[in-house]
Amino acid sequence: MNLHGAAALVTGASSGIGAATARKLAREGVMVGLVARRWDRLAALAEEVAAAGGTALVVQADITDPDRAAGAVEEVADSFGRLDILVNSAGVMLLDSALHTPLDEWDRMVDLNVRAMLHVTHAAVPHLIGSASTSPRGVADIVNISSTAGRVARPTSTVYNLTKFGMNGFSEALRQELLPERVRVCLVEPGVVSTELLDHVGDSLRDAARRQVDGVEPLRPEDVADAVAYVVRQERRVAINEILLRAADQTW
């Protein structure tokens, strides 16, 4: 399906999968709202998109704040006159044992990986329903970036697992709710990806985490962005509900 003229909002767009997805969608002719906290990175990405002939809007926002998340959605929808695609890509992974993890790190993961997704999705759904009923595509899309950690639980990732298993259940229930509204919901679950996630792992576990992925050629953010683009390009009669993609050498 031709995506030219559609409008998207991508959270976590300042780096990694979010930035790669924004670039990919812009190349497909989508107007892209770039949402994250780091203004300098968003501005640089918007310049890159514009230089390539695309359209991007920078929205600096801490989406763990429900009012700011709703404001970001309204800003994108008002600027583009519609909202056809939502990509919930913002997230953080903080690994450590339950015995040693500070409670604020658990709270941080729940706030960004779950609550922020809920804030943005809640605000976006009415706009997506409206676009699905009026656009030539006849459909709108929510794509939630989860993880293999939403399928496989491992030591030291207790709350990260909680957030990703929770996202998976939320996405499936939301998919069923929005079927009559022609809003598709897809879950994309990458394995090891070359992003900043491991940079947030505590000093005591960072070396162990890196050893775990040593010898595994990671996915690139662009690989995940390609999967997102594949999902939203489908004709209205087709709904891709779930994509699991692992690095080729990954066993878990």
CSV table of C-alpha atoms in Angstrom, one decimal:
chain,number,residue,atom,x,y,z
A,1,MET,CA,0.0,0.0,0.0
A,2,ASN,CA,1.2,3.5,-0.8
A,3,LEU,CA,1.9,5.4,2.4
A,4,HIS,CA,2.4,8.8,0.8
A,5,GLY,CA,0.6,11.5,2.8
A,6,ALA,CA,0.0,9.4,5.8
A,7,ALA,CA,1.0,10.8,9.2
A,8,ALA,CA,2.9,8.9,11.9
A,9,LEU,CA,3.9,9.5,15.5
A,10,VAL,CA,7.1,7.6,16.7
A,11,THR,CA,8.1,7.6,20.3
A,12,GLY,CA,11.7,7.1,21.3
A,13,ALA,CA,12.6,8.7,18.0
A,14,SER,CA,15.9,10.2,19.2
A,15,SER,CA,17.9,7.0,18.8
A,16,GLY,CA,17.9,3.3,18.0
A,17,ILE,CA,14.8,1.6,16.6
A,18,GLY,CA,12.7,4.7,17.0
A,19,ALA,CA,15.0,6.9,14.9
A,20,ALA,CA,15.5,4.1,12.3
A,21,THR,CA,11.7,3.7,12.0
A,22,ALA,CA,11.1,7.4,11.6
A,23,ARG,CA,13.7,7.5,8.7
A,24,LYS,CA,12.1,4.5,7.1
A,25,LEU,CA,8.6,5.8,7.2
A,26,ALA,CA,9.7,9.3,6.0
A,27,ARG,CA,11.3,7.6,2.9
A,28,GLU,CA,8.0,5.9,2.3
A,29,GLY,CA,6.3,9.4,2.1
A,30,VAL,CA,5.0,9.5,5.6
A,31,MET,CA,4.9,12.7,7.6
A,32,VAL,CA,6.6,11.8,10.8
A,33,GLY,CA,6.2,13.3,14.3
A,34,LEU,CA,9.4,12.7,16.2
A,35,VAL,CA,8.7,12.4,20.0
A,36,ALA,CA,11.4,12.0,22.7
A,37,ARG,CA,13.1,14.0,25.4
A,38,ARG,CA,16.4,14.8,23.6
A,39,TRP,CA,15.8,17.9,21.6
A,40,ASP,CA,19.2,18.0,19.9
A,41,ARG,CA,18.9,14.5,18.5
A,42,LEU,CA,15.4,15.0,17.3
A,43,ALA,CA,16.4,18.3,15.6
A,44,ALA,CA,19.3,16.6,13.8
A,45,LEU,CA,17.0,13.7,12.7
A,46,ALA,CA,14.4,16.2,11.4
A,47,GLU,CA,17.1,18.0,9.4
A,48,GLU,CA,18.2,14.7,7.9
A,49,VAL,CA,14.6,13.8,7.0
A,50,ALA,CA,14.0,17.2,5.4
A,51,ALA,CA,17.3,17.0,3.4
A,52,ALA,CA,16.1,13.7,1.9
A,53,GLY,CA,12.8,15.4,0.9
A,54,GLY,CA,10.7,14.2,3.8
A,55,THR,CA,8.5,15.9,6.4
A,56,ALA,CA,9.3,15.7,10.1
A,57,LEU,CA,8.0,17.5,13.2
A,58,VAL,CA,10.0,17.6,16.4
A,59,VAL,CA,8.1,17.3,19.6
A,60,GLN,CA,10.2,17.3,22.7
A,61,ALA,CA,8.2,15.5,25.5
A,62,ASP,CA,8.6,13.4,28.5
A,63,ILE,CA,5.7,11.0,27.8
A,64,THR,CA,5.8,9.5,31.3
A,65,ASP,CA,3.8,12.6,32.1
A,66,PRO,CA,0.3,11.9,30.9
A,67,ASP,CA,-0.5,15.5,30.1
A,68,ARG,CA,2.7,15.9,28.1
A,69,ALA,CA,2.1,12.7,26.3
A,70,ALA,CA,-1.5,13.7,25.3
A,71,GLY,CA,-0.1,17.1,24.3
A,72,ALA,CA,2.5,15.5,22.0
A,73,VAL,CA,-0.3,13.5,20.3
A,74,GLU,CA,-2.4,16.5,19.8
A,75,GLU,CA,0.5,18.5,18.4
A,76,VAL,CA,1.3,15.9,15.8
A,77,ALA,CA,-2.3,15.4,14.8
A,78,ASP,CA,-3.0,19.1,14.6
A,79,SER,CA,0.2,19.8,12.6
A,80,PHE,CA,-0.4,17.1,10.0
A,81,GLY,CA,-4.2,17.2,10.1
A,82,ARG,CA,-4.5,13.5,10.9
A,83,LEU,CA,-2.8,10.6,12.6
A,84,ASP,CA,-2.6,7.2,10.7
A,85,ILE,CA,0.3,5.4,12.4
A,86,LEU,CA,1.5,5.2,16.0
A,87,VAL,CA,4.8,3.4,16.7
A,88,ASN,CA,5.4,3.0,20.5
A,89,SER,CA,9.2,2.5,20.5
A,90,ALA,CA,10.3,4.3,23.7
A,91,GLY,CA,11.7,2.0,26.3
A,92,VAL,CA,14.5,1.3,28.7
A,93,MET,CA,16.2,-1.9,30.0
A,94,LEU,CA,17.7,-1.9,33.5
A,95,LEU,CA,19.0,-5.3,34.5
A,96,ASP,CA,19.9,-6.5,38.0
A,97,SER,CA,18.7,-9.0,40.6
A,98,ALA,CA,15.7,-8.3,42.7
A,99,LEU,CA,18.0,-8.3,45.7
A,100,HIS,CA,20.2,-5.5,44.4
A,101,THR,CA,18.0,-3.4,42.1
A,102,PRO,CA,17.0,0.0,43.5
A,103,LEU,CA,13.2,0.4,43.5
A,104,ASP,CA,13.5,3.6,41.4
A,105,GLU,CA,15.0,1.5,38.5
A,106,TRP,CA,11.9,-0.7,38.5
A,107,ASP,CA,9.7,2.3,38.6
A,108,ARG,CA,11.6,3.9,35.7
A,109,MET,CA,11.0,0.8,33.5
A,110,VAL,CA,7.3,0.6,34.4
A,111,ASP,CA,6.9,4.4,33.8
A,112,LEU,CA,8.5,4.4,30.3
A,113,ASN,CA,7.9,0.9,29.0
A,114,VAL,CA,4.3,0.7,30.2
A,115,ARG,CA,2.7,3.9,31.5
A,116,ALA,CA,4.1,6.1,28.7
A,117,MET,CA,2.9,3.7,26.1
A,118,LEU,CA,-0.6,3.8,27.7
A,119,HIS,CA,-0.6,7.6,27.9
A,120,VAL,CA,0.3,8.0,24.2
A,121,THR,CA,-2.0,5.2,23.0
A,122,HIS,CA,-5.0,6.5,24.9
A,123,ALA,CA,-4.6,9.9,23.4
A,124,ALA,CA,-3.9,8.6,19.9
A,125,VAL,CA,-6.8,6.1,19.5
A,126,PRO,CA,-9.5,8.6,18.6
A,127,HIS,CA,-7.3,10.2,16.0
A,128,LEU,CA,-6.4,6.8,14.5
A,129,ILE,CA,-10.1,5.8,14.3
A,130,GLY,CA,-10.9,9.1,12.6
A,131,SER,CA,-8.1,8.6,10.0
A,132,ALA,CA,-9.1,5.0,9.4
A,133,SER,CA,-12.6,6.1,8.4
A,134,THR,CA,-11.5,9.0,6.1
A,135,SER,CA,-8.2,8.0,4.5
A,136,PRO,CA,-7.7,6.4,1.1
A,137,ARG,CA,-5.9,3.5,3.0
A,138,GLY,CA,-9.1,2.8,4.9
A,139,VAL,CA,-7.1,1.7,7.9
A,140,ALA,CA,-4.8,2.9,10.7
A,141,ASP,CA,-2.0,1.2,12.6
A,142,ILE,CA,-0.6,0.9,16.1
A,143,VAL,CA,2.8,-0.9,16.2
A,144,ASN,CA,4.2,-1.7,19.7
A,145,ILE,CA,7.9,-2.5,19.9
A,146,SER,CA,8.2,-5.3,22.4
A,147,SER,CA,11.1,-7.8,22.8
A,148,THR,CA,11.9,-11.5,23.0
A,149,ALA,CA,11.8,-10.6,26.7
A,150,GLY,CA,8.1,-10.6,26.3
A,151,ARG,CA,8.3,-14.3,25.6
A,152,VAL,CA,11.3,-15.6,27.5
A,153,ALA,CA,11.9,-14.7,31.1
A,154,ARG,CA,15.5,-14.7,32.4
A,155,PRO,CA,17.3,-13.9,35.7
A,156,THR,CA,18.1,-10.3,36.4
A,157,SER,CA,15.4,-9.1,34.0
A,158,THR,CA,12.4,-9.5,36.2
A,159,VAL,CA,10.7,-6.2,35.8
A,160,TYR,CA,11.9,-5.7,32.2
A,161,ASN,CA,10.1,-9.1,31.5
A,162,LEU,CA,7.1,-7.8,33.4
A,163,THR,CA,6.9,-4.7,31.1
A,164,LYS,CA,7.3,-6.6,27.9
A,165,PHE,CA,4.9,-9.5,28.8
A,166,GLY,CA,2.4,-6.8,29.8
A,167,MET,CA,2.8,-5.0,26.5
A,168,ASN,CA,2.2,-8.2,24.7
A,169,GLY,CA,-1.1,-8.9,26.5
A,170,PHE,CA,-2.2,-5.3,26.2
A,171,SER,CA,-1.5,-5.3,22.4
A,172,GLU,CA,-3.6,-8.5,21.8
A,173,ALA,CA,-6.6,-7.2,23.8
A,174,LEU,CA,-6.4,-3.8,22.1
A,175,ARG,CA,-6.2,-5.5,18.7
A,176,GLN,CA,-9.5,-7.3,19.4
A,177,GLU,CA,-11.1,-4.1,20.7
A,178,LEU,CA,-10.2,-2.0,17.6
A,179,LEU,CA,-11.1,-4.5,14.9
A,180,PRO,CA,-14.4,-2.9,14.2
A,181,GLU,CA,-12.7,0.5,13.9
A,182,ARG,CA,-10.3,-0.6,11.2
A,183,VAL,CA,-7.3,0.1,13.5
A,184,ARG,CA,-4.8,-2.7,13.3
A,185,VAL,CA,-2.5,-3.5,16.2
A,186,CYS,CA,0.8,-5.3,15.7
A,187,LEU,CA,3.5,-6.4,18.2
A,188,VAL,CA,7.1,-6.4,16.9
A,189,GLU,CA,9.4,-8.4,19.1
A,190,PRO,CA,13.1,-8.0,18.3
A,191,GLY,CA,15.9,-10.0,19.9
A,192,VAL,CA,19.4,-8.6,20.3
A,193,VAL,CA,19.6,-5.3,18.6
A,194,SER,CA,22.6,-2.9,18.3
A,195,THR,CA,21.1,0.0,20.3
A,196,GLU,CA,21.7,2.0,23.5
A,197,LEU,CA,19.8,-0.4,25.8
A,198,LEU,CA,22.9,-2.2,27.2
A,199,ASP,CA,24.4,1.2,28.0
A,200,HIS,CA,21.7,1.5,30.7
A,201,VAL,CA,22.7,-1.7,32.4
A,202,GLY,CA,24.3,-1.3,35.8
A,203,ASP,CA,28.1,-1.6,36.2
A,204,SER,CA,27.8,-4.9,38.1
A,205,LEU,CA,26.0,-6.6,35.2
A,206,ARG,CA,27.2,-4.8,32.1
A,207,ASP,CA,30.1,-7.0,31.4
A,208,ALA,CA,28.0,-10.1,32.0
A,209,ALA,CA,25.3,-8.8,29.7
A,210,ARG,CA,27.9,-8.1,27.0
A,211,ARG,CA,29.4,-11.6,27.4
A,212,GLN,CA,25.9,-13.1,26.9
A,213,VAL,CA,25.6,-11.5,23.5
A,214,ASP,CA,29.3,-12.0,22.5
A,215,GLY,CA,29.5,-13.9,19.3
A,216,VAL,CA,25.9,-12.9,18.3
A,217,GLU,CA,25.8,-10.5,15.4
A,218,PRO,CA,23.0,-8.2,16.5
A,219,LEU,CA,20.1,-7.0,14.5
A,220,ARG,CA,20.4,-3.4,13.3
A,221,PRO,CA,17.7,-0.9,14.2
A,222,GLU,CA,17.0,-0.7,10.4
A,223,ASP,CA,16.1,-4.4,10.4
A,224,VAL,CA,13.3,-3.6,12.9
A,225,ALA,CA,12.3,-0.5,11.0
A,226,ASP,CA,11.9,-2.7,7.9
A,227,ALA,CA,9.5,-4.9,9.8
A,228,VAL,CA,7.4,-1.9,11.0
A,229,ALA,CA,7.2,-0.6,7.4
A,230,TYR,CA,6.1,-4.1,6.2
A,231,VAL,CA,3.3,-4.1,8.7
A,232,VAL,CA,1.9,-0.7,7.9
A,233,ARG,CA,2.2,-1.2,4.1
A,234,GLN,CA,-0.3,-4.0,4.0
A,235,GLU,CA,-3.6,-3.6,2.3
A,236,ARG,CA,-6.6,-3.1,4.5
A,237,ARG,CA,-7.7,-6.8,4.3
A,238,VAL,CA,-4.4,-7.9,5.8
A,239,ALA,CA,-3.4,-7.6,9.4
A,240,ILE,CA,0.0,-8.6,10.6
A,241,ASN,CA,-0.5,-9.1,14.3
A,242,GLU,CA,2.9,-10.2,15.5
A,243,ILE,CA,6.4,-10.3,14.2
A,244,LEU,CA,9.2,-12.1,16.1
A,245,LEU,CA,12.7,-11.4,14.8
A,246,ARG,CA,15.9,-12.6,16.4
A,247,ALA,CA,19.5,-12.2,15.5
A,248,ALA,CA,20.4,-15.3,13.4
A,249,ASP,CA,22.8,-16.6,16.1
A,250,GLN,CA,20.4,-15.9,19.1
A,251,THR,CA,19.2,-19.0,21.0
A,252,TRP,CA,16.8,-17.5,23.5
